[in-house]
Each structure stands twice: as structure tokens, then as C-alpha cells.
mmCIF file of C-alpha atoms in Angstrom:
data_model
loop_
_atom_site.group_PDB
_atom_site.id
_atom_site.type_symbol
_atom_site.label_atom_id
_atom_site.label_comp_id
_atom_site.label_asym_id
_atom_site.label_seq_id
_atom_site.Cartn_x
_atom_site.Cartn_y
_atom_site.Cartn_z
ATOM 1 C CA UNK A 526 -13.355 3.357 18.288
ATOM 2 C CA UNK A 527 -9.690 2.908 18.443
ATOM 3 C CA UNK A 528 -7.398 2.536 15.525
ATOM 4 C CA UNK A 529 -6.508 -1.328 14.889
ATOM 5 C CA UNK A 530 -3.803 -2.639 13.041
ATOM 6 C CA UNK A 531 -5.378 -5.038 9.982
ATOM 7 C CA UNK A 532 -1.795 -6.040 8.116
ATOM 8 C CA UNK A 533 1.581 -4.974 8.741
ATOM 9 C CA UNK A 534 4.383 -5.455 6.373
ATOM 10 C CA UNK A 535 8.097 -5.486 7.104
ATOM 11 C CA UNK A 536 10.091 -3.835 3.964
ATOM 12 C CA UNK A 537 9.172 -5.028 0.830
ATOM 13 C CA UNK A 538 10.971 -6.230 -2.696
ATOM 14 C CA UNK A 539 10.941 -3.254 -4.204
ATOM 15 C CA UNK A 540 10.652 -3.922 -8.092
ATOM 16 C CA UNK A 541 13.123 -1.757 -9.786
ATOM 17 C CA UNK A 542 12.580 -3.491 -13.492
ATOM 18 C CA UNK A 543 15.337 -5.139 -15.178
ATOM 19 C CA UNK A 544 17.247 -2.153 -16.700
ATOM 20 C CA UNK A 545 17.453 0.119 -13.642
ATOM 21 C CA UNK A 546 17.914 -3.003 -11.255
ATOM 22 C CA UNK A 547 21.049 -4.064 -12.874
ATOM 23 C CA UNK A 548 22.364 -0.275 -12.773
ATOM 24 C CA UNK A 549 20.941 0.058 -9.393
ATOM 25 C CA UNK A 550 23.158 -3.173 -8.399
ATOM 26 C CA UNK A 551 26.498 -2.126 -10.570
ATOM 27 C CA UNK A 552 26.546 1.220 -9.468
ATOM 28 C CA UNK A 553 25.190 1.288 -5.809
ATOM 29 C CA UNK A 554 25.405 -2.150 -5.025
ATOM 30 C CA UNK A 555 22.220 -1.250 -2.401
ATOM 31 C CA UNK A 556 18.742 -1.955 -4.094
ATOM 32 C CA UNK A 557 17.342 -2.019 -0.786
ATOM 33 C CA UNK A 558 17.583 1.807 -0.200
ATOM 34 C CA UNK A 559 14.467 2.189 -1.481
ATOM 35 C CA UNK A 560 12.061 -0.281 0.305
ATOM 36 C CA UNK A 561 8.721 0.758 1.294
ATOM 37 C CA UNK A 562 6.836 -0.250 4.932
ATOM 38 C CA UNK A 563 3.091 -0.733 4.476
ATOM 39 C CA UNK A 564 0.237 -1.019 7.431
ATOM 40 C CA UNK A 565 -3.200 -1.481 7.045
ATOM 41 C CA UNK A 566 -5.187 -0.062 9.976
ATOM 42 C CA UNK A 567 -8.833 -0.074 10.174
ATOM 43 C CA UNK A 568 -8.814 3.652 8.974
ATOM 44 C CA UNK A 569 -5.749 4.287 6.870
ATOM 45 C CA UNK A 570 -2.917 2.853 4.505
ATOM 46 C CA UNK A 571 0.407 4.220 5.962
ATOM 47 C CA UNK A 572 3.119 3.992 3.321
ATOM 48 C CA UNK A 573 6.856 4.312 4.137
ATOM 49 C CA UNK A 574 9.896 4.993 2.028
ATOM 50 C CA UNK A 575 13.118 6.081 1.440
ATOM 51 C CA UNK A 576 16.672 5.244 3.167
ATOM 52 C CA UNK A 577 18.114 8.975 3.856
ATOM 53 C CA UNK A 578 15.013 10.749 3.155
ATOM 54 C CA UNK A 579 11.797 9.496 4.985
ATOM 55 C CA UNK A 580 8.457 9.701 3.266
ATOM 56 C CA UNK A 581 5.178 8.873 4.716
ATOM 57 C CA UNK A 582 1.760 8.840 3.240
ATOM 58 C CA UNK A 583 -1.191 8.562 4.892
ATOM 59 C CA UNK A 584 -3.887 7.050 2.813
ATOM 60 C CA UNK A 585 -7.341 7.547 4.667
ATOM 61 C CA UNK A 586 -9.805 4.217 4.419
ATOM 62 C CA UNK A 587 -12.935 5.622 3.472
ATOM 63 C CA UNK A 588 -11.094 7.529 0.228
ATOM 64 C CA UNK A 589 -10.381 4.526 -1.528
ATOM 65 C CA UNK A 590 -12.180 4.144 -4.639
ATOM 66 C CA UNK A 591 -10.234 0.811 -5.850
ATOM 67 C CA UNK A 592 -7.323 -1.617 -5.274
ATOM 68 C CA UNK A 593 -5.561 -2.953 -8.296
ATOM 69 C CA UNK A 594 -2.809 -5.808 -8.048
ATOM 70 C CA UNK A 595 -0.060 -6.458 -11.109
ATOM 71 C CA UNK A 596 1.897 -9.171 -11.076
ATOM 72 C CA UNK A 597 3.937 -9.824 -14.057
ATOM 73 C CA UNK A 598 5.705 -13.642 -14.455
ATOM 74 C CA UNK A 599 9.033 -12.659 -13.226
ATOM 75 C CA UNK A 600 7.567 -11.110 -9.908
ATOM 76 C CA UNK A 601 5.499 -14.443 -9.656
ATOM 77 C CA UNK A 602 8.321 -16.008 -9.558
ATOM 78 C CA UNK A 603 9.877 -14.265 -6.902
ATOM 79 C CA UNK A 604 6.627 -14.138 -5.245
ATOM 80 C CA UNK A 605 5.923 -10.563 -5.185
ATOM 81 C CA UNK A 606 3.623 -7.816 -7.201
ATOM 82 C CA UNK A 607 2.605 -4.506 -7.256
ATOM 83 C CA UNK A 608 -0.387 -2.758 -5.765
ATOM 84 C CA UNK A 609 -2.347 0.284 -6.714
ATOM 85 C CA UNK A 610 -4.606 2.088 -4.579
ATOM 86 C CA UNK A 611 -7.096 4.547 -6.371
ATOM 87 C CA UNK A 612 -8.086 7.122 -3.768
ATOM 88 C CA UNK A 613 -9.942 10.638 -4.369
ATOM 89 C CA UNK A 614 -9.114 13.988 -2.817
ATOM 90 C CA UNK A 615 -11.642 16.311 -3.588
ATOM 91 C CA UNK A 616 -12.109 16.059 -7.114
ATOM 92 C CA UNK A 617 -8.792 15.023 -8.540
ATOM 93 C CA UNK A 618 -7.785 10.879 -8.295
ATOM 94 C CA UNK A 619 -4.340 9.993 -6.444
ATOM 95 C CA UNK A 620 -2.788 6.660 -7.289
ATOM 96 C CA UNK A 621 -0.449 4.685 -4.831
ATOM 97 C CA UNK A 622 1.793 2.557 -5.994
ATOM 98 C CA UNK A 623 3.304 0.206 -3.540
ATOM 99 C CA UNK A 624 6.153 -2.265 -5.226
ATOM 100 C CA UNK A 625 7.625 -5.601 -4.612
ATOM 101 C CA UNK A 626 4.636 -6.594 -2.295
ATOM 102 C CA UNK A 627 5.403 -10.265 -0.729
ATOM 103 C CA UNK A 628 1.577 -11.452 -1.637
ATOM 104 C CA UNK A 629 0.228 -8.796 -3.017
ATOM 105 C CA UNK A 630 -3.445 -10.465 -3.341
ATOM 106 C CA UNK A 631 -3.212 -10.949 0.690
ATOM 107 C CA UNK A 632 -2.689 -6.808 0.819
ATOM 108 C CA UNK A 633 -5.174 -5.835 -1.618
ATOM 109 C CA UNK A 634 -7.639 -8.253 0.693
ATOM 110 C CA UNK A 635 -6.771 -6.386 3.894
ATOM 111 C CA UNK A 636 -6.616 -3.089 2.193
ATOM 112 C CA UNK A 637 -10.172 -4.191 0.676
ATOM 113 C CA UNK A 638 -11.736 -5.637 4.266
ATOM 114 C CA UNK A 639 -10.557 -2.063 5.692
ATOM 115 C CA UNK A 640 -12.560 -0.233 2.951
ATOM 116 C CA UNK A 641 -15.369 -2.449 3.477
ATOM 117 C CA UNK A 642 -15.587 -1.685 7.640
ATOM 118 C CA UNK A 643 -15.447 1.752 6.647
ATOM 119 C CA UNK A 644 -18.137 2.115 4.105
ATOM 120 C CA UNK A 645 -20.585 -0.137 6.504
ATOM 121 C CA UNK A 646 -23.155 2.425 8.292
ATOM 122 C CA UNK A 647 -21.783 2.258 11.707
ATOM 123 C CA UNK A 648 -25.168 0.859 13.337
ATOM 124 C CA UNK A 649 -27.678 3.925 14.583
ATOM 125 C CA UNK A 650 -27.986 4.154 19.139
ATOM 126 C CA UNK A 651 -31.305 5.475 19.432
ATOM 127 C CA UNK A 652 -31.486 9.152 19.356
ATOM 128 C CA UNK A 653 -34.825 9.632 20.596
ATOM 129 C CA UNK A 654 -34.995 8.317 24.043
#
């Protein structure tokens, strides 16, 4: 079955935090070097970052363990939050952070369904005969 797209997002808010936003904005004057892309497929979480250095992470479906969303009052405000995906590799626990999510309850639903289609026993074509 062929990879499907579940929820694409376009760069997001990233939340820098009072303190290091201001400093971010007086010294820099560019915040946004340091937006994140995020798509849901129906087998992985691809995350994208960075501005002169490009970072992806590939997040495979069926190692997520748990989806977490934070969303302080100032990021309510702006609407935006953070999500946290708890994934395993072998034995040791990863955590994702992805920042400044426009609706971050819609992503942790589509990052959620994904998991779900995954973990579903893929129905049996009979074997015998």
C-alpha cells in the first residue's frame, strides 16, 4: 500500500519563549530562521528544520508510543502550541518536539489516526487455498 499524505503543514510559529524571542528579534531581526515543516503520512512523521542547515527526521508510525500537546495562555492566544511525540527505538525513548504548531490538537489527531491505521491488524487473505 502506497504512502498517503494524512496532514501537511506549511512552516510553523516557532515558540522561542519570551526571553530568547526578544533577543532573537533585537539581534537577528529573523525569528523565522528556525521554522519547522511537519507531514503526517500514513507511515511516518517527517519533521523539517533549519534555514542554512537542513534537518530532517523521520519519525516511523508504528513507533509512537504517545502524543502530548502544551499549550500555554500566551500560545492560545496566538493560536498555536507545542507537540510531543514519544517514540521508542529499541529500548531507549526519543521525544519530538515540534513548536509553534497552528492547532496543535488538529496534529496530535492526525498524528494519532496515523498510529491508529498502523497498529490495526492489516486484515488476514487466506493462506490456505
Amino acid at each position: 500500500m502506497a504512502e498517503t499524505d494524512i496532514l501537511v503543514t506549511r512552516e510553523t510559529k516557532r515558540s522561542y519563549g519570551l526571553v530568547r524571542g526578544t533577543i532573537a528579534i533585537l539581534c537577528l531581526g529573523l525569528p523565522f530562521l528556525g521554522r519547522q515543516r511537519i507531514q503526517v503520512t500514513t507511515e511516518r512523521v517527517i519533521i523539517e528544520s533549519g534555514f542554512l542547515t537542513k534537518v530532517r527526521d523521520d519519525v516511523e508510525v508504528f513507533r509512537i508510543r504517545d502524543v502530548v500537546t502544551t499549550q500555554p495562555l500566551w500560545h492560545r492566544l496566538l493560536g498555536i502550541g507545542d507537540v510531543i511525540i514519544k517514540a521508542t527505538e529499541g529500548r531507549t525513548e526519543e521525544r519530538h518536539t515540534l513548536r509553534g504548531v497552528p492547532d496543535p490538537i488538529a496534529v496530535a489527531e492526525a498524528i494519532r489516526q496515523a498510529w491508529n491505521q498502523a497498529a490495526r491488524p492489516r486484515s488476514a487473505t487466506n493462506i490456505d487455498g
